[in-house]
Coordinates of C-alpha atoms in Angstrom, one line a residue:
M3 CA 17.0 -43.1 111.2
T4 CA 16.4 -46.0 108.5
D5 CA 18.8 -47.8 110.1
A6 CA 17.2 -48.4 113.5
L7 CA 13.9 -49.3 112.2
T8 CA 14.9 -51.5 109.9
A9 CA 16.8 -53.4 112.7
Q10 CA 14.2 -53.7 115.0
S11 CA 12.9 -57.4 115.3
F12 CA 9.7 -58.1 114.3
E13 CA 7.6 -61.8 114.3
T14 CA 5.9 -61.1 111.7
L15 CA 7.1 -58.9 109.2
Q16 CA 10.7 -58.5 107.7
L17 CA 11.7 -54.8 107.2
T18 CA 14.6 -54.5 104.8
S19 CA 16.0 -51.2 102.6
P20 CA 16.4 -52.2 99.1
A21 CA 17.0 -49.2 98.1
D22 CA 17.9 -45.4 99.3
H23 CA 14.9 -44.0 101.3
V24 CA 13.1 -46.9 100.4
L25 CA 11.5 -49.1 103.1
S26 CA 10.2 -53.4 102.1
I27 CA 7.5 -54.7 104.0
V28 CA 7.0 -58.3 103.9
M29 CA 4.3 -59.7 105.8
N30 CA 5.9 -63.0 106.8
R31 CA 3.5 -65.5 107.7
P32 CA 3.5 -67.7 104.1
D33 CA 2.6 -70.7 106.0
R34 CA -0.8 -69.0 106.8
R35 CA -0.8 -67.3 103.3
N36 CA -0.1 -64.2 105.3
A37 CA -2.8 -63.6 107.0
F38 CA -2.8 -61.4 109.5
N39 CA -3.2 -62.2 113.2
T40 CA -3.3 -60.2 116.4
R41 CA 0.7 -59.8 116.4
M42 CA 1.0 -58.7 112.3
A43 CA -2.0 -56.2 113.3
E44 CA 0.3 -55.1 116.2
E45 CA 3.6 -55.1 114.4
L46 CA 2.1 -53.0 111.4
I47 CA 0.4 -50.3 113.4
S48 CA 3.9 -49.9 115.1
V49 CA 5.3 -49.5 111.7
W50 CA 2.9 -47.0 110.4
A51 CA 3.2 -45.3 113.8
R52 CA 6.6 -44.8 113.4
L53 CA 6.9 -43.5 109.8
E54 CA 3.6 -41.0 111.1
E55 CA 5.5 -39.6 114.2
R56 CA 9.2 -39.3 112.8
E57 CA 8.0 -37.8 109.6
G58 CA 9.1 -41.2 107.8
D59 CA 12.1 -41.5 109.9
G60 CA 14.2 -41.3 106.7
F61 CA 11.8 -43.3 104.4
R62 CA 10.5 -41.5 101.7
C63 CA 8.2 -44.6 100.1
A64 CA 7.5 -48.0 101.0
V65 CA 7.0 -51.0 99.0
L66 CA 4.1 -53.8 101.1
S67 CA 4.4 -57.2 99.7
G68 CA 3.5 -60.9 100.8
A69 CA 6.1 -63.9 101.7
G70 CA 6.3 -65.9 99.4
D71 CA 4.5 -66.6 95.6
K72 CA 1.3 -68.1 97.2
A73 CA -0.6 -64.8 98.4
F74 CA -0.3 -61.6 99.1
C75 CA -2.6 -61.3 102.1
S76 CA -5.6 -64.2 102.7
G77 CA -7.0 -61.4 105.2
A78 CA -7.9 -62.2 108.8
D79 CA -6.6 -65.4 110.3
L80 CA -9.5 -67.6 110.9
K81 CA -7.8 -70.2 113.0
E82 CA -7.7 -67.9 115.4
R83 CA -10.9 -66.1 115.3
N84 CA -12.2 -69.4 115.4
G85 CA -14.6 -69.2 118.7
M86 CA -13.4 -65.9 119.8
D87 CA -16.7 -64.5 121.7
K88 CA -17.8 -60.7 121.0
A89 CA -15.5 -59.1 123.2
A90 CA -12.8 -60.7 122.2
W91 CA -13.8 -60.6 118.2
Q92 CA -14.7 -56.7 119.0
H93 CA -11.3 -56.1 120.2
Q94 CA -9.0 -57.7 117.7
H95 CA -11.4 -55.8 115.2
T96 CA -10.0 -52.4 116.5
L97 CA -6.4 -54.0 116.0
F98 CA -7.5 -54.4 112.4
E99 CA -8.9 -51.0 112.0
R100 CA -5.7 -49.1 113.3
M101 CA -3.5 -52.0 111.4
S102 CA -5.6 -50.7 107.8
Y103 CA -5.9 -46.9 108.6
G104 CA -2.7 -45.8 109.5
L105 CA -1.6 -47.9 106.4
M106 CA -4.4 -45.7 104.3
N107 CA -3.1 -42.3 106.2
C108 CA 0.8 -43.3 106.0
P109 CA 2.5 -39.9 105.3
I110 CA 4.8 -41.4 102.4
P111 CA 3.8 -43.4 99.3
V112 CA 2.9 -47.5 100.0
I113 CA 2.9 -49.6 96.9
G114 CA 1.0 -52.5 96.9
A115 CA 3.2 -55.5 95.7
V116 CA 1.2 -58.3 94.8
E117 CA 1.8 -61.8 94.3
G118 CA -1.2 -64.5 94.8
A119 CA -4.1 -63.9 96.1
A120 CA -5.0 -61.0 97.7
F121 CA -8.2 -61.8 99.4
A122 CA -10.9 -60.4 102.2
G123 CA -8.3 -58.4 104.5
G124 CA -5.8 -58.4 102.3
F125 CA -7.5 -57.2 99.2
E126 CA -8.6 -54.4 101.6
L127 CA -5.5 -53.6 102.4
M128 CA -4.1 -53.5 99.1
L129 CA -7.2 -51.1 98.1
G130 CA -5.5 -48.8 101.2
C131 CA -1.6 -49.0 98.9
S132 CA -1.2 -45.4 97.3
F133 CA -1.1 -48.0 94.1
V134 CA -0.3 -51.7 93.2
F135 CA 1.4 -53.7 90.9
A136 CA 0.6 -57.3 90.6
S137 CA 1.8 -61.1 89.1
N138 CA -0.1 -61.2 86.0
T139 CA -1.2 -64.6 87.9
A140 CA -2.8 -63.2 90.6
R141 CA -6.2 -63.5 92.5
F142 CA -8.3 -61.0 94.4
A143 CA -11.4 -61.1 95.6
L144 CA -13.5 -59.9 99.1
T145 CA -15.4 -63.1 100.0
E146 CA -16.6 -61.6 103.3
V147 CA -20.5 -62.3 102.8
T148 CA -19.8 -66.0 102.0
L149 CA -18.5 -66.2 105.7
G150 CA -21.9 -64.2 107.0
L151 CA -19.6 -60.6 107.4
I152 CA -18.6 -57.6 105.1
P153 CA -15.6 -56.2 104.8
G154 CA -14.5 -54.0 107.6
I155 CA -11.4 -52.0 107.2
G156 CA -12.1 -50.1 104.1
G157 CA -13.4 -52.4 101.3
T158 CA -17.2 -51.3 101.1
Q159 CA -15.8 -47.6 101.1
L160 CA -12.7 -47.9 98.8
L161 CA -13.6 -50.3 96.2
P162 CA -16.3 -48.2 94.8
R163 CA -14.2 -45.0 94.6
A164 CA -11.4 -47.2 92.7
V165 CA -14.0 -49.0 90.3
G166 CA -17.5 -47.7 90.6
R167 CA -20.7 -48.3 92.7
A168 CA -21.8 -51.0 89.9
R169 CA -19.0 -53.1 89.9
A170 CA -18.0 -52.4 93.2
L171 CA -21.6 -54.4 94.2
E172 CA -20.7 -57.0 91.9
I173 CA -17.8 -58.1 93.4
L174 CA -19.0 -57.0 96.9
L175 CA -22.0 -59.0 96.8
T176 CA -20.7 -62.2 94.9
G177 CA -17.5 -62.9 96.5
T178 CA -16.2 -64.5 93.6
P179 CA -12.5 -64.3 92.8
F180 CA -11.1 -62.7 89.7
G181 CA -7.9 -62.2 88.1
A182 CA -5.5 -60.1 87.5
A183 CA -6.0 -58.8 83.7
E184 CA -9.7 -57.8 85.1
A185 CA -8.3 -56.1 88.1
A186 CA -6.0 -54.0 85.9
E187 CA -9.0 -53.4 83.6
W188 CA -10.9 -52.0 86.1
G189 CA -8.0 -50.0 87.6
L190 CA -7.0 -51.8 90.9
V191 CA -3.6 -52.3 89.5
N192 CA -1.8 -50.2 87.4
R193 CA 0.7 -52.8 86.3
L194 CA 0.9 -56.3 85.6
C195 CA 4.4 -58.0 86.3
D196 CA 5.6 -61.4 85.2
P197 CA 5.7 -63.9 88.3
G198 CA 8.7 -63.7 90.7
T199 CA 9.3 -59.4 89.5
V200 CA 6.5 -58.4 91.2
R201 CA 8.2 -57.0 94.0
D202 CA 11.5 -55.7 92.5
Q203 CA 9.2 -53.8 90.2
A204 CA 7.8 -52.5 92.6
I205 CA 10.8 -51.1 94.3
E206 CA 12.4 -49.5 91.5
S207 CA 9.2 -47.2 90.7
A208 CA 10.0 -46.8 95.1
A209 CA 13.0 -45.3 94.5
R210 CA 11.8 -43.3 91.8
I211 CA 9.4 -41.7 94.0
A212 CA 12.0 -41.8 96.6
A213 CA 14.6 -39.4 94.2
N214 CA 11.9 -37.0 94.1
A215 CA 12.1 -33.7 96.5
P216 CA 10.1 -35.3 99.7
L217 CA 8.4 -32.7 100.8
S218 CA 6.6 -32.3 97.2
V219 CA 5.9 -36.0 97.4
R220 CA 4.4 -35.7 100.4
Q221 CA 2.1 -33.1 99.5
V222 CA 0.7 -34.3 96.6
L223 CA 0.1 -37.3 98.5
R224 CA -2.1 -35.2 101.1
A225 CA -4.0 -33.2 98.2
A226 CA -5.0 -36.7 96.2
R227 CA -6.4 -38.1 99.1
D228 CA -8.4 -34.8 99.9
A229 CA -9.6 -34.3 96.7
T230 CA -11.3 -38.4 96.4
D231 CA -11.5 -38.8 100.3
K232 CA -13.1 -36.0 101.7
D233 CA -16.2 -38.4 102.9
L234 CA -14.3 -41.3 103.6
A235 CA -14.1 -41.1 107.7
R236 CA -17.9 -41.2 107.5
G237 CA -17.9 -43.7 105.2
L238 CA -15.3 -45.8 107.3
A239 CA -17.6 -45.2 110.2
Y240 CA -20.8 -46.4 108.8
E241 CA -19.0 -49.4 107.6
L242 CA -18.3 -50.5 111.1
D243 CA -22.0 -50.1 112.1
C244 CA -22.9 -52.4 109.6
Y245 CA -20.1 -54.8 110.0
N246 CA -20.5 -55.0 114.3
T247 CA -24.1 -55.9 113.9
L248 CA -22.9 -59.1 112.3
I249 CA -20.6 -60.2 115.0
E250 CA -22.9 -61.6 117.3
T251 CA -25.1 -64.1 114.6
E252 CA -25.6 -67.5 113.7
D253 CA -24.4 -67.0 110.3
R254 CA -21.0 -65.6 111.1
Q255 CA -20.5 -68.1 113.5
E256 CA -21.0 -70.9 111.2
G257 CA -18.9 -68.9 108.8
I258 CA -16.2 -69.6 110.8
R259 CA -16.8 -73.2 111.7
A260 CA -17.4 -73.9 108.3
F261 CA -14.3 -72.3 107.0
N262 CA -12.6 -74.6 110.3
E263 CA -14.1 -77.6 109.7
K264 CA -13.5 -76.9 105.7
R265 CA -17.1 -78.0 104.6
P266 CA -19.8 -75.3 103.0
P267 CA -21.4 -73.1 104.9
R268 CA -25.3 -73.5 106.0
F269 CA -26.6 -70.2 106.8
I270 CA -29.7 -69.4 108.1
G271 CA -30.5 -66.1 107.8
R272 CA -29.9 -64.8 112.1

């Protein structure tokens, strides 16, 4: 079973099995700082669906990381989004929702291995992992407010649950990057690693989990989610309502133009 999944050909992902019953998922767009585009979203959705439909497909734990040492994931590919009309934007965002929610509901634990930057949607994917290891040089930010948007794949709901309301609002409202030491202090990261060792340490931890009774691991995962996320679905739906009101605004369009033109945005409040 496990060989069938890793044998599949992906355009934006690298799938391997580095240890017994462990799946390594590498977001593989290093030239774009592993930003997710439509194709990556579709491919990640297919991986989560395969794991869900086949009860793990022989895998008992997964590690999610990014190719290279510059970024775990920098969020949505704004070059692909530049010039999108409302319908195209919302269609793509539906895929991004399914990509993120599939990670949150994955039937096996997923360890995030963060090397470099985890920004915007990349930070949100990190928040969707079961827990996270990071390089001590990693950087983190939710930058959506600087682009005329808000986090739309879980950030406003998962971050307060992870660090508390006040700390989350500071991160969400300023868009200011912060470092690995702060991420660890605030409980976003379980372990800080030397650069270049994060994925290996995450795989080692995944192998320990995979050696445990798989049904017990799954039930622990389900019980822990139920304990902390009983109202998450309602919060995610409200987040999307807030997000969707911004798609047609001039400020959202200006934020994307400014990013692609490499200049500060000029927001006008409409």
